Tab-separated table of C-alpha atoms in Angstrom:
chain	number	residue	atom	x	y	z
A	1	MET	CA	9.387	50.210	20.633
A	2	PHE	CA	5.811	49.660	19.522
A	3	ARG	CA	2.783	51.661	20.695
A	4	GLN	CA	-0.929	51.146	20.067
A	5	ALA	CA	-3.909	53.230	21.300
A	6	ASN	CA	-7.479	51.892	21.269
A	7	GLN	CA	-10.382	54.235	22.033
A	8	LEU	CA	-13.190	53.047	24.259
A	9	ALA	CA	-16.526	54.658	25.121
A	10	ASP	CA	-16.722	57.953	27.063
A	11	GLY	CA	-13.337	59.108	25.788
A	12	LEU	CA	-11.328	56.337	27.486
A	13	TYR	CA	-8.222	54.968	25.827
A	14	ILE	CA	-6.150	51.812	26.228
A	15	ILE	CA	-2.506	52.356	25.390
A	16	LYS	CA	-0.202	49.412	24.736
A	17	SER	CA	3.553	49.820	24.715
A	18	ILE	CA	5.715	46.890	23.636
A	19	VAL	CA	9.490	46.689	23.663
A	20	ILE	CA	10.959	43.973	21.469
A	21	SER	CA	14.470	42.648	22.068
A	22	THR	CA	15.928	40.798	19.089
A	23	SER	CA	18.871	39.311	20.983
A	24	LEU	CA	18.258	38.632	24.654
A	25	GLN	CA	21.416	38.678	26.746
A	26	LEU	CA	22.159	37.195	30.147
A	27	GLY	CA	21.965	40.596	31.827
A	28	ASP	CA	18.579	41.476	30.319
A	29	ALA	CA	16.639	39.562	32.960
A	30	GLY	CA	15.128	41.599	35.773
A	31	LYS	CA	12.433	44.211	36.461
A	32	TYR	CA	11.475	46.997	34.067
A	33	MET	CA	9.294	50.066	34.822
A	34	CYS	CA	6.781	51.507	32.360
A	35	HIS	CA	5.935	55.215	33.088
A	36	MET	CA	2.511	56.434	31.986
A	37	GLY	CA	2.790	60.080	33.107
A	38	ASN	CA	1.312	61.802	36.205
A	39	ASN	CA	3.545	59.618	38.313
A	40	ASN	CA	1.769	56.471	37.060
A	41	HIS	CA	3.982	53.538	36.341
A	42	VAL	CA	3.791	49.785	35.956
A	43	ASP	CA	6.465	47.278	36.900
A	44	VAL	CA	7.241	44.612	34.307
A	45	THR	CA	9.449	41.620	35.120
A	46	VAL	CA	11.436	39.875	32.395
A	47	PHE	CA	11.896	36.192	33.132
A	48	ALA	CA	14.714	34.552	31.282
A	49	VAL	CA	16.403	31.177	31.328
A	50	PHE	CA	19.540	29.860	29.690
A	51	ALA	CA	19.280	26.442	28.019
A	52	GLU	CA	22.220	24.372	26.877
A	53	LYS	CA	21.269	21.497	24.574
A	54	LYS	CA	22.710	19.562	21.660
A	55	ASN	CA	21.062	17.650	18.815
A	56	VAL	CA	22.111	14.015	18.317
A	57	THR	CA	22.512	12.204	14.982
A	58	PHE	CA	21.296	8.633	14.615
A	59	GLU	CA	23.792	6.100	13.314
A	60	TRP	CA	23.290	2.497	12.300
A	61	LYS	CA	23.650	-0.029	15.162
A	62	MET	CA	24.028	2.604	17.886
A	63	LYS	CA	24.000	1.137	21.386
A	64	ARG	CA	22.606	4.236	23.101
A	65	VAL	CA	21.590	7.849	22.573
A	66	ASP	CA	22.175	10.527	25.222
A	67	LEU	CA	19.885	13.560	25.101
A	68	SER	CA	20.411	16.340	27.632
A	69	CYS	CA	19.082	19.776	28.471
A	70	ASN	CA	20.821	21.999	31.062
A	71	LEU	CA	18.614	24.855	32.266
A	72	SER	CA	19.517	27.778	34.540
A	73	THR	CA	17.660	30.952	35.573
A	74	LEU	CA	19.068	34.413	34.871
A	75	ASP	CA	17.898	35.990	38.110
A	76	ASN	CA	18.018	35.259	41.812
A	77	GLU	CA	14.300	34.954	42.462
A	78	GLY	CA	13.147	32.011	40.369
A	79	SER	CA	13.806	28.315	40.924
A	80	LEU	CA	13.523	25.386	38.514
A	81	ILE	CA	11.505	22.173	38.830
A	82	PHE	CA	11.937	19.302	36.333
A	83	ASN	CA	8.605	17.828	35.090
A	84	GLY	CA	9.743	15.013	32.772
A	85	TRP	CA	10.576	14.077	29.194
A	86	HIS	CA	8.082	13.801	26.330
A	87	TYR	CA	8.269	12.411	22.799
A	88	GLY	CA	5.764	14.491	20.907
A	89	SER	CA	2.740	14.437	23.202
A	90	PHE	CA	3.587	11.104	24.893
A	91	PRO	CA	5.279	11.180	28.308
A	92	LEU	CA	8.316	8.933	28.726
A	93	THR	CA	8.834	6.829	31.827
A	94	GLU	CA	11.672	4.725	33.160
A	95	GLY	CA	11.696	1.336	31.471
A	96	SER	CA	13.710	-1.150	29.458
A	97	ARG	CA	14.697	1.451	26.862
A	98	TYR	CA	14.515	4.813	28.617
A	99	THR	CA	16.640	6.032	31.518
A	100	ILE	CA	16.077	9.512	32.995
A	101	VAL	CA	18.756	11.156	35.129
A	102	THR	CA	18.285	14.615	36.714
A	103	MET	CA	20.543	16.784	38.847
A	104	THR	CA	19.623	20.004	40.683
A	105	ARG	CA	22.250	22.456	41.923
A	106	PHE	CA	22.556	25.935	43.474
A	107	ALA	CA	19.231	25.803	45.302
A	108	GLY	CA	17.247	25.026	42.183
A	109	LYS	CA	18.962	27.609	39.984
A	110	LEU	CA	20.522	24.958	37.729
A	111	VAL	CA	18.908	21.702	36.617
A	112	THR	CA	20.495	19.088	34.372
A	113	SER	CA	18.220	16.488	32.779
A	114	ASN	CA	19.495	13.538	30.706
A	115	LEU	CA	17.480	11.020	28.669
A	116	VAL	CA	19.236	7.792	27.638
A	117	ILE	CA	17.649	5.660	24.888
A	118	GLY	CA	18.977	2.115	24.683
A	119	SER	CA	19.365	0.375	21.307
A	120	PRO	CA	17.746	3.173	19.286
A	121	ILE	CA	16.199	2.663	15.876
A	122	ARG	CA	15.567	5.116	13.059
A	123	ASN	CA	11.908	5.456	14.016
A	124	ASP	CA	13.022	6.987	17.317
A	125	SER	CA	14.091	10.133	15.471
A	126	GLY	CA	12.205	13.362	16.171
A	127	PHE	CA	11.848	16.060	18.813
A	128	TYR	CA	12.185	15.182	22.496
A	129	THR	CA	10.973	17.721	25.035
A	130	SER	CA	12.321	18.247	28.527
A	131	GLU	CA	9.718	20.219	30.479
A	132	PHE	CA	10.468	22.522	33.422
A	133	ALA	CA	8.487	24.765	35.748
A	134	ILE	CA	9.974	28.153	36.707
A	135	VAL	CA	8.611	29.094	40.120
A	136	TYR	CA	8.607	32.747	41.239
A	137	PRO	CA	7.105	34.244	44.392
A	138	HIS	CA	3.916	35.325	42.644
A	139	THR	CA	3.739	33.238	39.479
A	140	THR	CA	4.810	29.968	37.870
A	141	LEU	CA	5.897	29.641	34.280
A	142	SER	CA	6.632	26.609	32.122
A	143	TYR	CA	9.523	26.053	29.764
A	144	ARG	CA	9.990	23.367	27.108
A	145	CYS	CA	13.499	22.445	26.040
A	146	LEU	CA	13.490	20.810	22.584
A	147	VAL	CA	16.230	18.349	21.673
A	148	ALA	CA	16.261	16.636	18.269
A	149	LEU	CA	17.376	13.133	17.411
A	150	GLU	CA	18.175	13.503	13.717
A	151	ALA	CA	18.259	10.670	11.187
A	152	SER	CA	19.284	10.623	7.553
A	153	PRO	CA	16.481	9.658	5.147
A	154	ILE	CA	15.885	6.051	4.215
A	155	ILE	CA	13.202	4.736	1.869
A	156	LEU	CA	11.450	1.479	2.697
A	157	ILE	CA	11.446	-1.048	-0.130
A	158	PRO	CA	8.294	-0.543	-2.237
A	159	PRO	CA	6.701	-3.229	-4.444
A	160	ARG	CA	8.761	-3.958	-7.537
A	161	SER	CA	5.855	-3.217	-9.830
A	162	ILE	CA	2.175	-2.333	-9.916
A	163	ALA	CA	-0.512	-2.841	-12.556
A	164	ALA	CA	-2.571	0.136	-13.678
A	165	THR	CA	-5.695	0.075	-15.848
A	166	ILE	CA	-6.182	2.468	-18.727
A	167	GLY	CA	-8.509	5.285	-17.700
A	168	HIS	CA	-8.067	4.686	-13.955
A	169	THR	CA	-5.748	6.302	-11.370
A	170	ALA	CA	-2.345	4.852	-10.435
A	171	THR	CA	-0.975	5.703	-6.969
A	172	LEU	CA	2.701	5.337	-6.034
A	173	THR	CA	3.838	5.783	-2.419
A	174	CYS	CA	7.387	6.508	-1.286
A	175	ILE	CA	7.593	5.614	2.425
A	176	VAL	CA	10.434	7.624	3.991
A	177	ILE	CA	11.832	7.589	7.540
A	178	SER	CA	13.958	10.593	8.513
A	179	PHE	CA	14.165	13.655	10.713
A	180	PRO	CA	13.929	16.459	9.734
A	181	LYS	CA	11.217	15.647	7.239
A	182	THR	CA	12.128	15.304	3.584
A	183	VAL	CA	10.910	16.611	0.251
A	184	VAL	CA	10.428	13.793	-2.271
A	185	THR	CA	10.988	14.259	-5.986
A	186	TRP	CA	9.824	11.848	-8.690
A	187	LYS	CA	11.328	10.876	-12.031
A	188	SER	CA	9.906	8.838	-14.897
A	189	ASP	CA	12.560	7.183	-17.066
A	190	SER	CA	15.105	9.851	-15.979
A	191	LEU	CA	12.644	12.709	-16.633
A	192	ASN	CA	11.493	14.936	-13.763
A	193	LEU	CA	7.750	14.901	-13.121
A	194	THR	CA	6.048	18.210	-12.423
A	195	ASN	CA	2.713	18.859	-10.767
A	196	ASP	CA	-0.029	18.853	-13.382
A	197	ALA	CA	-3.557	19.769	-12.384
A	198	PHE	CA	-5.041	17.397	-14.966
A	199	ARG	CA	-2.825	14.313	-14.865
A	200	ILE	CA	-0.151	14.449	-12.139
A	201	SER	CA	-0.804	15.298	-8.480
A	202	TYR	CA	1.110	14.835	-5.227
A	203	GLY	CA	0.172	13.963	-1.668
A	204	HIS	CA	1.892	13.719	1.713
A	205	PHE	CA	2.599	10.594	3.755
A	206	GLY	CA	4.149	10.623	7.229
A	207	GLY	CA	4.820	14.351	7.033
A	208	HIS	CA	7.088	14.057	3.981
A	209	ASN	CA	6.142	16.362	1.113
A	210	ASN	CA	5.270	14.869	-2.294
A	211	SER	CA	5.743	11.311	-1.029
A	212	ILE	CA	2.587	10.161	-2.886
A	213	LEU	CA	2.342	10.351	-6.669
A	214	ASN	CA	-1.061	10.119	-8.347
A	215	ILE	CA	-1.343	9.581	-12.113
A	216	ASN	CA	-4.906	10.273	-13.220
A	217	ASP	CA	-6.482	8.857	-16.383
A	218	VAL	CA	-3.694	6.353	-17.013
A	219	GLN	CA	-2.676	5.935	-20.644
A	220	GLU	CA	-0.606	3.252	-22.317
A	221	SER	CA	2.280	5.739	-22.604
A	222	ASP	CA	2.488	5.939	-18.774
A	223	SER	CA	4.028	2.476	-18.622
A	224	GLY	CA	7.643	2.562	-17.444
A	225	MET	CA	9.990	2.953	-14.488
A	226	TYR	CA	9.279	5.581	-11.802
A	227	SER	CA	11.827	6.590	-9.130
A	228	CYS	CA	11.414	8.630	-5.943
A	229	PHE	CA	14.266	10.595	-4.332
A	230	ALA	CA	14.283	11.764	-0.682
A	231	LYS	CA	16.379	14.646	0.604
A	232	ASN	CA	16.219	16.852	3.691
A	233	GLU	CA	17.996	20.056	4.679
A	234	VAL	CA	20.493	18.450	7.085
A	235	PHE	CA	21.912	15.409	5.296
A	236	ARG	CA	23.448	15.293	1.850
A	237	HIS	CA	22.560	11.651	1.467
A	238	ARG	CA	19.846	11.234	-1.196
A	239	PRO	CA	18.479	7.686	-1.363
A	240	HIS	CA	16.056	6.570	-4.053
A	241	ARG	CA	13.813	3.645	-4.965
A	242	SER	CA	12.199	2.569	-8.229
A	243	ILE	CA	8.765	1.161	-9.078
A	244	ARG	CA	7.670	-0.118	-12.488
A	245	ILE	CA	4.152	0.516	-13.764
A	246	TYR	CA	2.531	-1.961	-16.137
A	247	VAL	CA	-0.491	-0.586	-17.983
A	248	LYS	CA	-3.213	-3.037	-18.963
A	249	SER	CA	-6.398	-2.687	-20.963
A	250	ARG	CA	-9.669	-2.189	-19.147
A	251	TYR	CA	-11.048	-5.281	-20.953
A	252	GLU	CA	-8.126	-7.492	-20.028
A	253	TRP	CA	-10.211	-9.187	-17.335
A	254	VAL	CA	-12.522	-10.763	-19.958
A	255	PHE	CA	-10.009	-13.360	-21.189
A	256	PRO	CA	-9.270	-14.880	-17.724
A	257	VAL	CA	-13.005	-15.124	-17.009
A	258	LEU	CA	-13.663	-16.901	-20.303
A	259	MET	CA	-10.804	-19.298	-19.640
A	260	LEU	CA	-12.231	-20.069	-16.206
A	261	ILE	CA	-15.669	-20.798	-17.659
A	262	PHE	CA	-14.108	-23.038	-20.335
A	263	GLU	CA	-12.129	-25.016	-17.743
A	264	VAL	CA	-15.225	-25.498	-15.576
A	265	ASN	CA	-17.261	-26.794	-18.540
A	266	ILE	CA	-14.512	-29.201	-19.605
A	267	THR	CA	-14.252	-30.533	-16.049
A	268	VAL	CA	-18.024	-31.113	-15.846
A	269	ILE	CA	-18.120	-32.898	-19.226
A	270	LEU	CA	-15.206	-35.192	-18.344
A	271	THR	CA	-16.826	-36.029	-15.014
A	272	ILE	CA	-20.093	-36.988	-16.715
A	273	VAL	CA	-18.336	-39.139	-19.340
A	274	LEU	CA	-16.259	-41.013	-16.768
A	275	THR	CA	-19.279	-41.557	-14.522
A	276	ASN	CA	-21.329	-43.014	-17.414
A	277	ARG	CA	-18.463	-45.309	-18.414
A	278	GLN	CA	-18.141	-46.637	-14.859
A	279	ASN	CA	-21.896	-47.213	-14.669
A	280	LYS	CA	-21.857	-49.168	-17.945
A	281	ARG	CA	-19.028	-51.382	-16.722
A	282	ARG	CA	-20.819	-52.021	-13.437
A	283	LEU	CA	-24.080	-52.956	-15.208
A	284	ALA	CA	-22.229	-55.279	-17.583
A	285	ARG	CA	-20.512	-57.010	-14.660
A	286	GLU	CA	-23.811	-57.463	-12.828
A	287	GLU	CA	-25.434	-58.867	-15.987
A	288	LYS	CA	-22.677	-61.462	-16.332
A	289	ILE	CA	-23.151	-62.541	-12.731
A	290	ARG	CA	-26.931	-62.872	-13.185
A	291	THR	CA	-26.403	-64.998	-16.297
A	292	LEU	CA	-24.045	-67.278	-14.372
A	293	TYR	CA	-26.505	-67.823	-11.553
A	294	THR	CA	-29.284	-68.472	-14.073
A	295	GLU	CA	-27.226	-71.273	-15.608
A	296	MET	CA	-26.646	-72.714	-12.134
A	297	GLU	CA	-30.383	-72.760	-11.416
A	298	GLU	CA	-31.087	-74.571	-14.685
A	299	THR	CA	-28.395	-77.159	-13.935
A	300	LEU	CA	-29.333	-77.823	-10.300
A	301	ASP	CA	-33.029	-77.329	-10.863
A	302	GLU	CA	-33.096	-75.340	-7.638
A	303	PRO	CA	-33.473	-71.574	-7.069
A	304	VAL	CA	-30.301	-69.758	-6.143
A	305	ASN	CA	-30.674	-66.651	-3.949
A	306	VAL	CA	-28.277	-63.820	-4.679
A	307	SER	CA	-28.436	-60.299	-3.286
A	308	GLN	CA	-27.619	-57.068	-5.079
A	309	ALA	CA	-24.548	-56.645	-2.873
A	310	GLU	CA	-23.290	-60.087	-3.913
A	311	LEU	CA	-23.806	-59.153	-7.525
A	312	ARG	CA	-21.648	-56.074	-7.092
A	313	GLU	CA	-18.964	-57.838	-5.076
A	314	GLU	CA	-18.725	-60.932	-7.294
A	315	GLU	CA	-15.676	-60.889	-9.546
A	316	VAL	CA	-16.152	-62.362	-12.978
A	317	GLU	CA	-12.976	-63.122	-14.911
A	318	SER	CA	-12.684	-62.991	-18.685
A	319	PRO	CA	-13.482	-66.215	-20.685
A	320	SER	CA	-9.968	-66.328	-22.081
A	321	GLU	CA	-8.511	-67.359	-18.739
A	322	GLY	CA	-8.077	-71.084	-18.360
A	323	ASN	CA	-9.101	-71.356	-14.750
A	324	ARG	CA	-12.305	-69.292	-14.982
A	325	MET	CA	-14.653	-72.234	-14.260
A	326	GLN	CA	-12.480	-74.161	-11.805
A	327	ASN	CA	-13.722	-72.315	-8.735
A	328	SER	CA	-17.197	-71.487	-10.014
A	329	PRO	CA	-20.237	-72.771	-8.049
A	330	LEU	CA	-21.512	-74.620	-11.128
A	331	GLN	CA	-18.311	-76.691	-11.479
A	332	GLN	CA	-18.300	-77.592	-7.781
A	333	THR	CA	-21.923	-78.681	-7.886
A	334	SER	CA	-21.377	-80.865	-10.963
A	335	SER	CA	-18.477	-82.644	-9.260
A	336	GLU	CA	-20.604	-83.433	-6.190
A	337	ASP	CA	-23.404	-84.840	-8.375
A	338	ASN	CA	-20.934	-87.129	-10.136
A	339	ILE	CA	-19.699	-88.435	-6.798
A	340	GLN	CA	-23.290	-89.120	-5.660
A	341	GLN	CA	-24.046	-90.919	-8.896
A	342	GLU	CA	-20.958	-93.132	-8.557
A	343	THR	CA	-21.902	-94.011	-4.973
A	344	TRP	CA	-25.470	-94.840	-6.011
A	345	HIS	CA	-24.457	-97.306	-8.745
A	346	SER	CA	-21.760	-99.102	-6.712
A	347	PRO	CA	-22.493	-102.869	-6.031
A	348	PRO	CA	-23.723	-104.037	-2.600
A	349	GLU	CA	-21.309	-105.367	-0.031
A	350	GLU	CA	-22.868	-108.953	-0.199
A	351	ALA	CA	-21.914	-109.273	-3.847
A	352	ILE	CA	-18.374	-108.276	-3.035
A	353	ILE	CA	-18.128	-110.948	-0.238
A	354	GLU	CA	-19.291	-113.770	-2.514
């Protein structure tokens, strides 16, 4: 029994008397009377319920999970009303994965509530709450029945390696899925790492203690293999994953930048050289074509019109080829002139008749 007296103004006192029961039994429910003296008393009612529940363990490739909470009152006055299932603070409704089945018996004195989860996954682990209302003639109370879906710890595959710069901070994260939550321990090349206020510090991710490892002011000696181990208080299974840290100099970025600048300059120089060479070839080809048309004008004694486009499109073959002048305009013109000359000097038809 615990008593406390608080003095108020004008000599008034407030007296509190508390009775604590360490192990409530089925027969402890009912009305209690607190006597204050001078025939003053206060009636106190103890409301009690009996809950029957069982935690479920997740297994790989389970087809369904059945969570249940059976609730009954320990007196004849109250009645129970089922208010639904919750996962954390989110209410669950009937759907493709969740099926809720309730049964009420003995005029509301006993309520059975079942939650069926189809095709569960490890992320479904955690506390599920079945909520009830206990209705009495003059008051209504609420009761939350907690049922746990437990899962052994598993560590998601981290990156195989990370690069850290000397003088900076390297952060390693061990992503764990389990319920209850785990405590993560870290090792570096088989040596346990301890919390160091100057160099080593830990953080929490997803509610798992020490799941983040921070290495401040990275040195070259910090290079190596780091492993994280996850373990909770329910399962003996202790999975682990490893991450390798490569330490690089803070000036290591200079060499790739210089190489990039060198490659860009080489590309620009080669482009300029090739462009100049093509321009020289084009000018030489156009000059040969102009020379050819100049010779034609001198031979025919007539101007020959040629456009810039024709100069560019005209194909001039090398002098070593035997048929270079067979199809040239100058050769064709000379042949026509010879024909005209032969026709001009032919004898008249009268001379041929005689």
